[in-house]
Amino acid sequence: MSENKKFPNQVAVCGSSSPGVGIAAGPPHEALFLVLSYLPLFELLSMGAVCVSLRDAVEHDVLPWLHLVVDRPLSSRLNDYILGRIARKADGRLRTLALINCFKISDSALHEVVQNNPLLTKLYVPGCTSLTPEGVIRAVETLSQHSHNLNSLMIGGIYNIENEHLEVLKYYLLKNRSQQQQQQQQQQRRLYHKDIEASKLLRNECVAMIDVEMCPKCQEMGRVYDCSRERCKIKQEQKFGAECRGCSGCVPRCEECGGCVDGDETEEAVCVGVLCTSCWLQLPKCNHCNKPYCTRHRQNVASSSAAGFVCEVCIET
C-alpha cells in the first residue's frame, strides 16, 4: 500500500509536507485570527515568516495593525520607508501610533502616516529625536483638521520644545476633547511611582492629554509629578501650591510610594533611585548588602527563597 493511501485524511499544518506524502496545505485555524491582534509587533512580523498560510493571515487581516507599537528591539531599525510599509497595512484605519525611541523617523514620514490615517486617537513619539516640534505640530494640526479623534500625545525626549509649542499642541488637543474629558484632565494627578512606559498605556483610557509640561522649579520641559503624600495633596487642592511638585531632577522621590523625600529620610535601593524610610523598612532586603528592590524592579531578583534573596549586584561581586 502506498504512503498516500495509508493516510488519506492527513492534513498538513501551515502548508508543511512530509517526504513521499502528497498533502495539501490547509488554512490557519480560526482561533489564530483572535490571537493576532494581541501580538506585539516583533512577534507579529515573525509569525508572518513561519509559512505561507500564516503570512497570508497576517498580511490580509487589518485588525492586528490598528494599534501600531514599535518598541525595542525594533526601534533602532525602523526608518521612514519601513514605517510607511507597516502603516499601510492598517488600510487608513490606524487608531494608535506609538513609536518609542525610533530616532530615524523624520517629520515627513510622520506627516505622511497621519495624513493617511485620520482616525488616530493616540500619537506617542517619545524619544524620536529626529522629529522637530514644528513637525509634531504639523501632524497634530493635520489630524485636527481631518477629524477630532486625537486626544493623547507623547513627545518627551524631542529636542527644542518650548512653551509656545506646548500651548499650540494643547489648543488642538483640547478642541478634540469633550467637556467631561477636560474636567478629568484637570483633576488627574501624575504620580511618579505609577508612571509607566508608553507601550503599556495603549489600553488605558485615563491617559494624560500630553506627557510633558514646564517644570515650575527649573523651567525646563519634561514630566512633572505630583506628590503622593497626603499633606502635599491637601496643599495642592487648596491652591496653595505644593512645593514638591516638579520634575524628577528637581524633586527626589521614593521609587515605591512616589512621595517627596529629603536628605534625612533617604534610603538606598539596589535599583537606581531612592526610597523613603517607611517604604525601605517594609521591603524585603538582600541577605548580603541589606538593600531592597523597589516593586518596579523586583523581577531582577536573581535567586530567592523563603530565607531571603541575593541581589544581582552582590552575585556579580
C-alpha positions as protocol buffer text, in pm:
chain_id: "A"
residue {
  index: 1
  type: MET
  ca { x: 0 y: 0 z: 0 }
}
residue {
  index: 2
  type: SER
  ca { x: 138 y: 342 z: -91 }
}
residue {
  index: 3
  type: GLU
  ca { x: 201 y: 618 z: 162 }
}
residue {
  index: 4
  type: ASN
  ca { x: -80 y: 829 z: 15 }
}
residue {
  index: 5
  type: LYS
  ca { x: -335 y: 551 z: 68 }
}
residue {
  index: 6
  type: LYS
  ca { x: -223 y: 488 z: 425 }
}
residue {
  index: 7
  type: PHE
  ca { x: -310 y: 841 z: 533 }
}
residue {
  index: 8
  type: PRO
  ca { x: -593 y: 963 z: 309 }
}
residue {
  index: 9
  type: ASN
  ca { x: -728 y: 1215 z: 562 }
}
residue {
  index: 10
  type: GLN
  ca { x: -398 y: 1362 z: 680 }
}
residue {
  index: 11
  type: VAL
  ca { x: -384 y: 1742 z: 659 }
}
residue {
  index: 12
  type: ALA
  ca { x: -69 y: 1950 z: 674 }
}
residue {
  index: 13
  type: VAL
  ca { x: -29 y: 2229 z: 925 }
}
residue {
  index: 14
  type: CYS
  ca { x: 75 y: 2564 z: 774 }
}
residue {
  index: 15
  type: GLY
  ca { x: 149 y: 2409 z: 438 }
}
residue {
  index: 16
  type: SER
  ca { x: 416 y: 2166 z: 559 }
}
residue {
  index: 17
  type: SER
  ca { x: 461 y: 1826 z: 398 }
}
residue {
  index: 18
  type: SER
  ca { x: 644 y: 1503 z: 466 }
}
residue {
  index: 19
  type: PRO
  ca { x: 865 y: 1316 z: 216 }
}
residue {
  index: 20
  type: GLY
  ca { x: 660 y: 1089 z: -2 }
}
residue {
  index: 21
  type: VAL
  ca { x: 325 y: 1218 z: 125 }
}
residue {
  index: 22
  type: GLY
  ca { x: 112 y: 1434 z: -102 }
}
residue {
  index: 23
  type: ILE
  ca { x: -59 y: 1676 z: 135 }
}
residue {
  index: 24
  type: ALA
  ca { x: -244 y: 1996 z: 51 }
}
residue {
  index: 25
  type: ALA
  ca { x: -189 y: 2299 z: 272 }
}
residue {
  index: 26
  type: GLY
  ca { x: -481 y: 2381 z: 497 }
}
residue {
  index: 27
  type: PRO
  ca { x: -595 y: 2726 z: 611 }
}
residue {
  index: 28
  type: PRO
  ca { x: -491 y: 2860 z: 954 }
}
residue {
  index: 29
  type: HIS
  ca { x: -710 y: 2764 z: 1245 }
}
residue {
  index: 30
  type: GLU
  ca { x: -991 y: 3014 z: 1309 }
}
residue {
  index: 31
  type: ALA
  ca { x: -860 y: 3080 z: 1660 }
}
residue {
  index: 32
  type: LEU
  ca { x: -547 y: 3229 z: 1505 }
}
residue {
  index: 33
  type: PHE
  ca { x: -736 y: 3537 z: 1391 }
}
residue {
  index: 34
  type: LEU
  ca { x: -835 y: 3608 z: 1752 }
}
residue {
  index: 35
  type: VAL
  ca { x: -472 y: 3589 z: 1865 }
}
residue {
  index: 36
  type: LEU
  ca { x: -316 y: 3811 z: 1601 }
}
residue {
  index: 37
  type: SER
  ca { x: -446 y: 4142 z: 1735 }
}
residue {
  index: 38
  type: TYR
  ca { x: -286 y: 4074 z: 2076 }
}
residue {
  index: 39
  type: LEU
  ca { x: 63 y: 4002 z: 1946 }
}
residue {
  index: 40
  type: PRO
  ca { x: 340 y: 4263 z: 1980 }
}
residue {
  index: 41
  type: LEU
  ca { x: 483 y: 4386 z: 1652 }
}
residue {
  index: 42
  type: PHE
  ca { x: 801 y: 4178 z: 1671 }
}
residue {
  index: 43
  type: GLU
  ca { x: 606 y: 3853 z: 1722 }
}
residue {
  index: 44
  type: LEU
  ca { x: 352 y: 3951 z: 1457 }
}
residue {
  index: 45
  type: LEU
  ca { x: 622 y: 4004 z: 1195 }
}
residue {
  index: 46
  type: SER
  ca { x: 792 y: 3680 z: 1299 }
}
residue {
  index: 47
  type: MET
  ca { x: 469 y: 3486 z: 1259 }
}
residue {
  index: 48
  type: GLY
  ca { x: 439 y: 3611 z: 903 }
}
residue {
  index: 49
  type: ALA
  ca { x: 770 y: 3442 z: 821 }
}
residue {
  index: 50
  type: VAL
  ca { x: 673 y: 3096 z: 950 }
}
residue {
  index: 51
  type: CYS
  ca { x: 484 y: 2968 z: 647 }
}
residue {
  index: 52
  type: VAL
  ca { x: 267 y: 3075 z: 357 }
}
residue {
  index: 53
  type: SER
  ca { x: -63 y: 3030 z: 539 }
}
residue {
  index: 54
  type: LEU
  ca { x: 41 y: 3239 z: 839 }
}
residue {
  index: 55
  type: ARG
  ca { x: 196 y: 3500 z: 613 }
}
residue {
  index: 56
  type: ASP
  ca { x: -132 y: 3538 z: 425 }
}
residue {
  index: 57
  type: ALA
  ca { x: -327 y: 3560 z: 751 }
}
residue {
  index: 58
  type: VAL
  ca { x: -101 y: 3838 z: 881 }
}
residue {
  index: 59
  type: GLU
  ca { x: -97 y: 4026 z: 551 }
}
residue {
  index: 60
  type: HIS
  ca { x: -472 y: 4024 z: 487 }
}
residue {
  index: 61
  type: ASP
  ca { x: -610 y: 4084 z: 837 }
}
residue {
  index: 62
  type: VAL
  ca { x: -640 y: 4456 z: 919 }
}
residue {
  index: 63
  type: LEU
  ca { x: -724 y: 4414 z: 1289 }
}
residue {
  index: 64
  type: PRO
  ca { x: -368 y: 4342 z: 1415 }
}
residue {
  index: 65
  type: TRP
  ca { x: -242 y: 4664 z: 1255 }
}
residue {
  index: 66
  type: LEU
  ca { x: -490 y: 4911 z: 1404 }
}
residue {
  index: 67
  type: HIS
  ca { x: -262 y: 4973 z: 1705 }
}
residue {
  index: 68
  type: LEU
  ca { x: 96 y: 5004 z: 1586 }
}
residue {
  index: 69
  type: VAL
  ca { x: 354 y: 4995 z: 1867 }
}
residue {
  index: 70
  type: VAL
  ca { x: 723 y: 4998 z: 1779 }
}
residue {
  index: 71
  type: ASP
  ca { x: 949 y: 4942 z: 2079 }
}
residue {
  index: 72
  type: ARG
  ca { x: 1277 y: 4765 z: 2143 }
}
residue {
  index: 73
  type: PRO
  ca { x: 1434 y: 4576 z: 1969 }
}
residue {
  index: 74
  type: LEU
  ca { x: 1274 y: 4722 z: 1655 }
}
residue {
  index: 75
  type: SER
  ca { x: 1310 y: 5090 z: 1748 }
}
residue {
  index: 76
  type: SER
  ca { x: 1665 y: 5128 z: 1620 }
}
residue {
  index: 77
  type: ARG
  ca { x: 1582 y: 4953 z: 1291 }
}
residue {
  index: 78
  type: LEU
  ca { x: 1270 y: 5146 z: 1197 }
}
residue {
  index: 79
  type: ASN
  ca { x: 1317 y: 5406 z: 924 }
}
residue {
  index: 80
  type: ASP
  ca { x: 1081 y: 5614 z: 711 }
}
residue {
  index: 81
  type: TYR
  ca { x: 1041 y: 5351 z: 439 }
}
residue {
  index: 82
  type: ILE
  ca { x: 963 y: 5064 z: 678 }
}
residue {
  index: 83
  type: LEU
  ca { x: 720 y: 5280 z: 877 }
}
residue {
  index: 84
  type: GLY
  ca { x: 530 y: 5364 z: 560 }
}
residue {
  index: 85
  type: ARG
  ca { x: 503 y: 4998 z: 461 }
}
residue {
  index: 86
  type: ILE
  ca { x: 382 y: 4885 z: 802 }
}
residue {
  index: 87
  type: ALA
  ca { x: 135 y: 5172 z: 843 }
}
residue {
  index: 88
  type: ARG
  ca { x: -28 y: 5091 z: 509 }
}
residue {
  index: 89
  type: LYS
  ca { x: -132 y: 4753 z: 646 }
}
residue {
  index: 90
  type: ALA
  ca { x: -398 y: 4932 z: 855 }
}
residue {
  index: 91
  type: ASP
  ca { x: -563 y: 5048 z: 532 }
}
residue {
  index: 92
  type: GLY
  ca { x: -614 y: 5402 z: 662 }
}
residue {
  index: 93
  type: ARG
  ca { x: -779 y: 5288 z: 987 }
}
residue {
  index: 94
  type: LEU
  ca { x: -484 y: 5320 z: 1225 }
}
residue {
  index: 95
  type: ARG
  ca { x: -601 y: 5417 z: 1576 }
}
residue {
  index: 96
  type: THR
  ca { x: -276 y: 5419 z: 1775 }
}
residue {
  index: 97
  type: LEU
  ca { x: 73 y: 5508 z: 1657 }
}
residue {
  index: 98
  type: ALA
  ca { x: 339 y: 5455 z: 1923 }
}
residue {
  index: 99
  type: LEU
  ca { x: 698 y: 5498 z: 1810 }
}
residue {
  index: 100
  type: ILE
  ca { x: 916 y: 5453 z: 2119 }
}
residue {
  index: 101
  type: ASN
  ca { x: 1273 y: 5586 z: 2075 }
}
residue {
  index: 102
  type: CYS
  ca { x: 1257 y: 5550 z: 1697 }
}
residue {
  index: 103
  type: PHE
  ca { x: 1532 y: 5802 z: 1628 }
}
residue {
  index: 104
  type: LYS
  ca { x: 1540 y: 5751 z: 1249 }
}
residue {
  index: 105
  type: ILE
  ca { x: 1184 y: 5872 z: 1184 }
}
residue {
  index: 106
  type: SER
  ca { x: 1159 y: 6212 z: 1015 }
}
residue {
  index: 107
  type: ASP
  ca { x: 888 y: 6479 z: 1013 }
}
residue {
  index: 108
  type: SER
  ca { x: 788 y: 6396 z: 655 }
}
residue {
  index: 109
  type: ALA
  ca { x: 734 y: 6026 z: 733 }
}
residue {
  index: 110
  type: LEU
  ca { x: 523 y: 6108 z: 1040 }
}
residue {
  index: 111
  type: HIS
  ca { x: 312 y: 6354 z: 842 }
}
residue {
  index: 112
  type: GLU
  ca { x: 252 y: 6101 z: 566 }
}
residue {
  index: 113
  type: VAL
  ca { x: 125 y: 5843 z: 816 }
}
residue {
  index: 114
  type: VAL
  ca { x: -111 y: 6081 z: 998 }
}
residue {
  index: 115
  type: GLN
  ca { x: -239 y: 6221 z: 669 }
}
residue {
  index: 116
  type: ASN
  ca { x: -338 y: 5873 z: 554 }
}
residue {
  index: 117
  type: ASN
  ca { x: -485 y: 5773 z: 893 }
}
residue {
  index: 118
  type: PRO
  ca { x: -728 y: 6043 z: 1010 }
}
residue {
  index: 119
  type: LEU
  ca { x: -882 y: 5817 z: 1277 }
}
residue {
  index: 120
  type: LEU
  ca { x: -574 y: 5826 z: 1503 }
}
residue {
  index: 121
  type: THR
  ca { x: -664 y: 5877 z: 1870 }
}
residue {
  index: 122
  type: LYS
  ca { x: -320 y: 5828 z: 2028 }
}
residue {
  index: 123
  type: LEU
  ca { x: 9 y: 5958 z: 1895 }
}
residue {
  index: 124
  type: TYR
  ca { x: 313 y: 5856 z: 2100 }
}
residue {
  index: 125
  type: VAL
  ca { x: 657 y: 5957 z: 1972 }
}
residue {
  index: 126
  type: PRO
  ca { x: 876 y: 5981 z: 2287 }
}
residue {
  index: 127
  type: GLY
  ca { x: 1247 y: 5970 z: 2219 }
}
residue {
  index: 128
  type: CYS
  ca { x: 1206 y: 6018 z: 1842 }
}
residue {
  index: 129
  type: THR
  ca { x: 1493 y: 6265 z: 1834 }
}
residue {
  index: 130
  type: SER
  ca { x: 1487 y: 6326 z: 1458 }
}
residue {
  index: 131
  type: LEU
  ca { x: 1142 y: 6482 z: 1489 }
}
residue {
  index: 132
  type: THR
  ca { x: 1111 y: 6856 z: 1541 }
}
residue {
  index: 133
  type: PRO
  ca { x: 849 y: 7049 z: 1742 }
}
residue {
  index: 134
  type: GLU
  ca { x: 726 y: 7202 z: 1417 }
}
residue {
  index: 135
  type: GLY
  ca { x: 686 y: 6857 z: 1263 }
}
residue {
  index: 136
  type: VAL
  ca { x: 481 y: 6733 z: 1558 }
}
residue {
  index: 137
  type: ILE
  ca { x: 260 y: 7043 z: 1547 }
}
residue {
  index: 138
  type: ARG
  ca { x: 202 y: 6990 z: 1176 }
}
residue {
  index: 139
  type: ALA
  ca { x: 99 y: 6628 z: 1239 }
}
residue {
  index: 140
  type: VAL
  ca { x: -141 y: 6723 z: 1521 }
}
residue {
  index: 141
  type: GLU
  ca { x: -284 y: 7008 z: 1313 }
}
residue {
  index: 142
  type: THR
  ca { x: -346 y: 6772 z: 1021 }
}
residue {
  index: 143
  type: LEU
  ca { x: -530 y: 6525 z: 1244 }
}
residue {
  index: 144
  type: SER
  ca { x: -739 y: 6804 z: 1398 }
}
residue {
  index: 145
  type: GLN
  ca { x: -840 y: 6932 z: 1055 }
}
residue {
  index: 146
  type: HIS
  ca { x: -947 y: 6592 z: 924 }
}
residue {
  index: 147
  type: SER
  ca { x: -1122 y: 6479 z: 1242 }
}
residue {
  index: 148
  type: HIS
  ca { x: -1134 y: 6543 z: 1616 }
}
residue {
  index: 149
  type: ASN
  ca { x: -1026 y: 6200 z: 1737 }
}
residue {
  index: 150
  type: LEU
  ca { x: -674 y: 6267 z: 1864 }
}
residue {
  index: 151
  type: ASN
  ca { x: -685 y: 6303 z: 2244 }
}
residue {
  index: 152
  type: SER
  ca { x: -348 y: 6183 z: 2372 }
}
residue {
  index: 153
  type: LEU
  ca { x: 6 y: 6284 z: 2276 }
}
residue {
  index: 154
  type: MET
  ca { x: 353 y: 6185 z: 2398 }
}
residue {
  index: 155
  type: ILE
  ca { x: 655 y: 6387 z: 2289 }
}
residue {
  index: 156
  type: GLY
  ca { x: 901 y: 6351 z: 2578 }
}
residue {
  index: 157
  type: GLY
  ca { x: 1262 y: 6346 z: 2462 }
}
residue {
  index: 158
  type: ILE
  ca { x: 1209 y: 6551 z: 2144 }
}
residue {
  index: 159
  type: TYR
  ca { x: 1459 y: 6836 z: 2137 }
}
residue {
  index: 160
  type: ASN
  ca { x: 1392 y: 7213 z: 2147 }
}
residue {
  index: 161
  type: ILE
  ca { x: 1031 y: 7202 z: 2268 }
}
residue {
  index: 162
  type: GLU
  ca { x: 937 y: 7544 z: 2402 }
}
residue {
  index: 163
  type: ASN
  ca { x: 633 y: 7662 z: 2594 }
}
residue {
  index: 164
  type: GLU
  ca { x: 494 y: 7820 z: 2274 }
}
residue {
  index: 165
  type: HIS
  ca { x: 495 y: 7481 z: 2102 }
}
residue {
  index: 166
  type: LEU
  ca { x: 323 y: 7326 z: 2401 }
}
residue {
  index: 167
  type: GLU
  ca { x: 45 y: 7585 z: 2400 }
}
residue {
  index: 168
  type: VAL
  ca { x: -29 y: 7520 z: 2032 }
}
residue {
  index: 169
  type: LEU
  ca { x: -44 y: 7145 z: 2090 }
}
residue {
  index: 170
  type: LYS
  ca { x: -273 y: 7189 z: 2390 }
}
residue {
  index: 171
  type: TYR
  ca { x: -502 y: 7410 z: 2184 }
}
residue {
  index: 172
  type: TYR
  ca { x: -561 y: 7138 z: 1925 }
}
residue {
  index: 173
  type: LEU
  ca { x: -593 y: 6858 z: 2180 }
}
residue {
  index: 174
  type: LEU
  ca { x: -845 y: 7049 z: 2391 }
}
residue {
  index: 175
  type: LYS
  ca { x: -1058 y: 7103 z: 2081 }
}
residue {
  index: 176
  type: ASN
  ca { x: -1071 y: 6726 z: 2039 }
}
residue {
  index: 177
  type: ARG
  ca { x: -1173 y: 6656 z: 2400 }
}
residue {
  index: 178
  type: SER
  ca { x: -1521 y: 6676 z: 2543 }
}
residue {
  index: 179
  type: GLN
  ca { x: -1603 y: 6888 z: 2848 }
}
residue {
  index: 180
  type: GLN
  ca { x: -1606 y: 6577 z: 3065 }
}
residue {
  index: 181
  type: GLN
  ca { x: -1262 y: 6472 z: 2942 }
}
residue {
  index: 182
  type: GLN
  ca { x: -1127 y: 6821 z: 3006 }
}
residue {
  index: 183
  type: GLN
  ca { x: -1255 y: 6813 z: 3364 }
}
residue {
  index: 184
  type: GLN
  ca { x: -1099 y: 6471 z: 3419 }
}
residue {
  index: 185
  type: GLN
  ca { x: -772 y: 6606 z: 3283 }
}
residue {
  index: 186
  type: GLN
  ca { x: -774 y: 6893 z: 3533 }
}
residue {
  index: 187
  type: GLN
  ca { x: -842 y: 6658 z: 3824 }
}
residue {
  index: 188
  type: GLN
  ca { x: -586 y: 6398 z: 3717 }
}
residue {
  index: 189
  type: ARG
  ca { x: -264 y: 6380 z: 3917 }
}
residue {
  index: 190
  type: ARG
  ca { x: 57 y: 6230 z: 3781 }
}
residue {
  index: 191
  type: LEU
  ca { x: 237 y: 6023 z: 4042 }
}
residue {
  index: 192
  type: TYR
  ca { x: 597 y: 5918 z: 3997 }
}
residue {
  index: 193
  type: HIS
  ca { x: 560 y: 5557 z: 4113 }
}
residue {
  index: 194
  type: LYS
  ca { x: 257 y: 5500 z: 3889 }
}
residue {
  index: 195
  type: ASP
  ca { x: 411 y: 5645 z: 3576 }
}
residue {
  index: 196
  type: ILE
  ca { x: 452 y: 5364 z: 3325 }
}
residue {
  index: 197
  type: GLU
  ca { x: 601 y: 5322 z: 2981 }
}
residue {
  index: 198
  type: ALA
  ca { x: 421 y: 5446 z: 2673 }
}
residue {
  index: 199
  type: SER
  ca { x: 393 y: 5098 z: 2527 }
}
residue {
  index: 200
  type: LYS
  ca { x: 181 y: 4991 z: 2828 }
}
residue {
  index: 201
  type: LEU
  ca { x: -60 y: 5284 z: 2806 }
}
residue {
  index: 202
  type: LEU
  ca { x: -240 y: 5174 z: 2492 }
}
residue {
  index: 203
  type: ARG
  ca { x: -536 y: 5013 z: 2667 }
}
residue {
  index: 204
  type: ASN
  ca { x: -551 y: 5273 z: 2943 }
}
residue {
  index: 205
  type: GLU
  ca { x: -814 y: 5539 z: 2880 }
}
residue {
  index: 206
  type: CYS
  ca { x: -707 y: 5755 z: 3177 }
}
residue {
  index: 207
  type: VAL
  ca { x: -404 y: 5893 z: 2997 }
}
residue {
  index: 208
  type: ALA
  ca { x: -280 y: 6250 z: 3029 }
}
residue {
  index: 209
  type: MET
  ca { x: -356 y: 6471 z: 2734 }
}
residue {
  index: 210
  type: ILE
  ca { x: 14 y: 6542 z: 2686 }
}
residue {
  index: 211
  type: ASP
  ca { x: 307 y: 6390 z: 2871 }
}
residue {
  index: 212
  type: VAL
  ca { x: 531 y: 6696 z: 2920 }
}
residue {
  index: 213
  type: GLU
  ca { x: 496 y: 7040 z: 3072 }
}
residue {
  index: 214
  type: MET
  ca { x: 721 y: 7312 z: 3207 }
}
residue {
  index: 215
  type: CYS
  ca { x: 868 y: 7228 z: 3547 }
}
residue {
  index: 216
  type: PRO
  ca { x: 775 y: 7505 z: 3794 }
}
residue {
  index: 217
  type: LYS
  ca { x: 1121 y: 7483 z: 3951 }
}
residue {
  index: 218
  type: CYS
  ca { x: 1378 y: 7458 z: 3672 }
}
residue {
  index: 219
  type: GLN
  ca { x: 1157 y: 7592 z: 3390 }
}
residue {
  index: 220
  type: GLU
  ca { x: 1259 y: 7300 z: 3168 }
}
residue {
  index: 221
  type: MET
  ca { x: 1027 y: 7082 z: 2962 }
}
residue {
  index: 222
  type: GLY
  ca { x: 973 y: 6732 z: 3095 }
}
residue {
  index: 223
  type: ARG
  ca { x: 747 y: 6509 z: 3300 }
}
residue {
  index: 224
  type: VAL
  ca { x: 623 y: 6691 z: 3608 }
}
residue {
  index: 225
  type: TYR
  ca { x: 497 y: 6483 z: 3900 }
}
residue {
  index: 226
  type: ASP
  ca { x: 260 y: 6550 z: 4188 }
}
residue {
  index: 227
  type: CYS
  ca { x: 338 y: 6424 z: 4536 }
}
residue {
  index: 228
  type: SER
  ca { x: 157 y: 6122 z: 4680 }
}
residue {
  index: 229
  type: ARG
  ca { x: 190 y: 6244 z: 5040 }
}
residue {
  index: 230
  type: GLU
  ca { x: -141 y: 6349 z: 5189 }
}
residue {
  index: 231
  type: ARG
  ca { x: -16 y: 6681 z: 5325 }
}
residue {
  index: 232
  type: CYS
  ca { x: 118 y: 6781 z: 4984 }
}
residue {
  index: 233
  type: LYS
  ca { x: -204 y: 6672 z: 4815 }
}
residue {
  index: 234
  type: ILE
  ca { x: -408 y: 6893 z: 5051 }
}
residue {
  index: 235
  type: LYS
  ca { x: -186 y: 7193 z: 4976 }
}
residue {
  index: 236
  type: GLN
  ca { x: -233 y: 7144 z: 4604 }
}
residue {
  index: 237
  type: GLU
  ca { x: -611 y: 7101 z: 4633 }
}
residue {
  index: 238
  type: GLN
  ca { x: -634 y: 7420 z: 4841 }
}
residue {
  index: 239
  type: LYS
  ca { x: -450 y: 7608 z: 4566 }
}
residue {
  index: 240
  type: PHE
  ca { x: -154 y: 7684 z: 4790 }
}
residue {
  index: 241
  type: GLY
  ca { x: 74 y: 7502 z: 4552 }
}
residue {
  index: 242
  type: ALA
  ca { x: 279 y: 7207 z: 4668 }
}
residue {
  index: 243
  type: GLU
  ca { x: 648 y: 7293 z: 4695 }
}
residue {
  index: 244
  type: CYS
  ca { x: 742 y: 6940 z: 4594 }
}
residue {
  index: 245
  type: ARG
  ca { x: 569 y: 6947 z: 4256 }
}
residue {
  index: 246
  type: GLY
  ca { x: 830 y: 6925 z: 3984 }
}
residue {
  index: 247
  type: CYS
  ca { x: 1035 y: 6701 z: 3757 }
}
residue {
  index: 248
  type: SER
  ca { x: 1236 y: 6409 z: 3890 }
}
residue {
  index: 249
  type: GLY
  ca { x: 1558 y: 6609 z: 3855 }
}
residue {
  index: 250
  type: CYS
  ca { x: 1436 y: 6883 z: 4088 }
}
residue {
  index: 251
  type: VAL
  ca { x: 1245 y: 6678 z: 4347 }
}
residue {
  index: 252
  type: PRO
  ca { x: 1384 y: 6341 z: 4466 }
}
residue {
  index: 253
  type: ARG
  ca { x: 1101 y: 6090 z: 4502 }
}
residue {
  index: 254
  type: CYS
  ca { x: 1058 y: 5750 z: 4657 }
}
residue {
  index: 255
  type: GLU
  ca { x: 1054 y: 5476 z: 4394 }
}
residue {
  index: 256
  type: GLU
  ca { x: 795 y: 5283 z: 4593 }
}
residue {
  index: 257
  type: CYS
  ca { x: 533 y: 5539 z: 4703 }
}
residue {
  index: 258
  type: GLY
  ca { x: 616 y: 5841 z: 4485 }
}
residue {
  index: 259
  type: GLY
  ca { x: 636 y: 6077 z: 4782 }
}
residue {
  index: 260
  type: CYS
  ca { x: 894 y: 6353 z: 4809 }
}
residue {
  index: 261
  type: VAL
  ca { x: 1198 y: 6270 z: 5022 }
}
residue {
  index: 262
  type: ASP
  ca { x: 1465 y: 6487 z: 5183 }
}
residue {
  index: 263
  type: GLY
  ca { x: 1817 y: 6403 z: 5287 }
}
residue {
  index: 264
  type: ASP
  ca { x: 1721 y: 6289 z: 5636 }
}
residue {
  index: 265
  type: GLU
  ca { x: 1485 y: 6013 z: 5520 }
}
residue {
  index: 266
  type: THR
  ca { x: 1655 y: 5895 z: 5202 }
}
residue {
  index: 267
  type: GLU
  ca { x: 1748 y: 5528 z: 5187 }
}
residue {
  index: 268
  type: GLU
  ca { x: 1935 y: 5341 z: 4914 }
}
residue {
  index: 269
  type: ALA
  ca { x: 1788 y: 5065 z: 4700 }
}
residue {
  index: 270
  type: VAL
  ca { x: 1959 y: 4805 z: 4483 }
}
residue {
  index: 271
  type: CYS
  ca { x: 1797 y: 4954 z: 4174 }
}
residue {
  index: 272
  type: VAL
  ca { x: 1850 y: 5309 z: 4055 }
}
residue {
  index: 273
  type: GLY
  ca { x: 1663 y: 5558 z: 4272 }
}
residue {
  index: 274
  type: VAL
  ca { x: 1591 y: 5621 z: 4637 }
}
residue {
  index: 275
  type: LEU
  ca { x: 1336 y: 5509 z: 4893 }
}
residue {
  index: 276
  type: CYS
  ca { x: 1176 y: 5682 z: 5187 }
}
residue {
  index: 277
  type: THR
  ca { x: 1245 y: 5530 z: 5529 }
}
residue {
  index: 278
  type: SER
  ca { x: 891 y: 5398 z: 5567 }
}
residue {
  index: 279
  type: CYS
  ca { x: 900 y: 5204 z: 5239 }
}
residue {
  index: 280
  type: TRP
  ca { x: 1257 y: 5086 z: 5298 }
}
residue {
  index: 281
  type: LEU
  ca { x: 1158 y: 4923 z: 5627 }
}
residue {
  index: 282
  type: GLN
  ca { x: 871 y: 4730 z: 5467 }
}
residue {
  index: 283
  type: LEU
  ca { x: 1054 y: 4586 z: 5165 }
}
residue {
  index: 284
  type: PRO
  ca { x: 1248 y: 4255 z: 5173 }
}
residue {
  index: 285
  type: LYS
  ca { x: 1623 y: 4307 z: 5157 }
}
residue {
  index: 286
  type: CYS
  ca { x: 1928 y: 4135 z: 5013 }
}
residue {
  index: 287
  type: ASN
  ca { x: 2093 y: 3891 z: 5255 }
}
residue {
  index: 288
  type: HIS
  ca { x: 2436 y: 4040 z: 5182 }
}
residue {
  index: 289
  type: CYS
  ca { x: 2407 y: 4418 z: 5134 }
}
residue {
  index: 290
  type: ASN
  ca { x: 2077 y: 4471 z: 5321 }
}
residue {
  index: 291
  type: LYS
  ca { x: 1931 y: 4677 z: 5035 }
}
residue {
  index: 292
  type: PRO
  ca { x: 1584 y: 4618 z: 4888 }
}
residue {
  index: 293
  type: TYR
  ca { x: 1446 y: 4631 z: 4536 }
}
residue {
  index: 294
  type: CYS
  ca { x: 1152 y: 4859 z: 4468 }
}
residue {
  index: 295
  type: THR
  ca { x: 838 y: 4687 z: 4338 }
}
residue {
  index: 296
  type: ARG
  ca { x: 905 y: 4805 z: 3983 }
}
residue {
  index: 297
  type: HIS
  ca { x: 1244 y: 4631 z: 3966 }
}
residue {
  index: 298
  type: ARG
  ca { x: 1176 y: 4332 z: 4187 }
}
residue {
  index: 299
  type: GLN
  ca { x: 1181 y: 4097 z: 3888 }
}
residue {
  index: 300
  type: ASN
  ca { x: 1560 y: 4147 z: 3882 }
}
residue {
  index: 301
  type: VAL
  ca { x: 1596 y: 3924 z: 4188 }
}
residue {
  index: 302
  type: ALA
  ca { x: 1831 y: 3654 z: 4064 }
}
residue {
  index: 303
  type: SER
  ca { x: 1782 y: 3399 z: 4341 }
}
residue {
  index: 304
  type: SER
  ca { x: 1526 y: 3393 z: 4617 }
}
residue {
  index: 305
  type: SER
  ca { x: 1386 y: 3155 z: 4875 }
}
residue {
  index: 306
  type: ALA
  ca { x: 1195 y: 3155 z: 5200 }
}
residue {
  index: 307
  type: ALA
  ca { x: 1519 y: 3259 z: 5371 }
}
residue {
  index: 308
  type: GLY
  ca { x: 1555 y: 3571 z: 5152 }
}
residue {
  index: 309
  type: PHE
  ca { x: 1735 y: 3662 z: 4831 }
}
residue {
  index: 310
  type: VAL
  ca { x: 2066 y: 3781 z: 4694 }
}
residue {
  index: 311
  type: CYS
  ca { x: 2062 y: 4083 z: 4462 }
}
residue {
  index: 312
  type: GLU
  ca { x: 2232 y: 4081 z: 4124 }
}
residue {
  index: 313
  type: VAL
  ca { x: 2497 y: 4331 z: 4240 }
}
residue {
  index: 314
  type: CYS
  ca { x: 2613 y: 4101 z: 4520 }
}
residue {
  index: 315
  type: ILE
  ca { x: 2611 y: 3799 z: 4289 }
}
residue {
  index: 316
  type: GLU
  ca { x: 2841 y: 3975 z: 4041 }
}
residue {
  index: 317
  type: THR
  ca { x: 3082 y: 4080 z: 4314 }
}
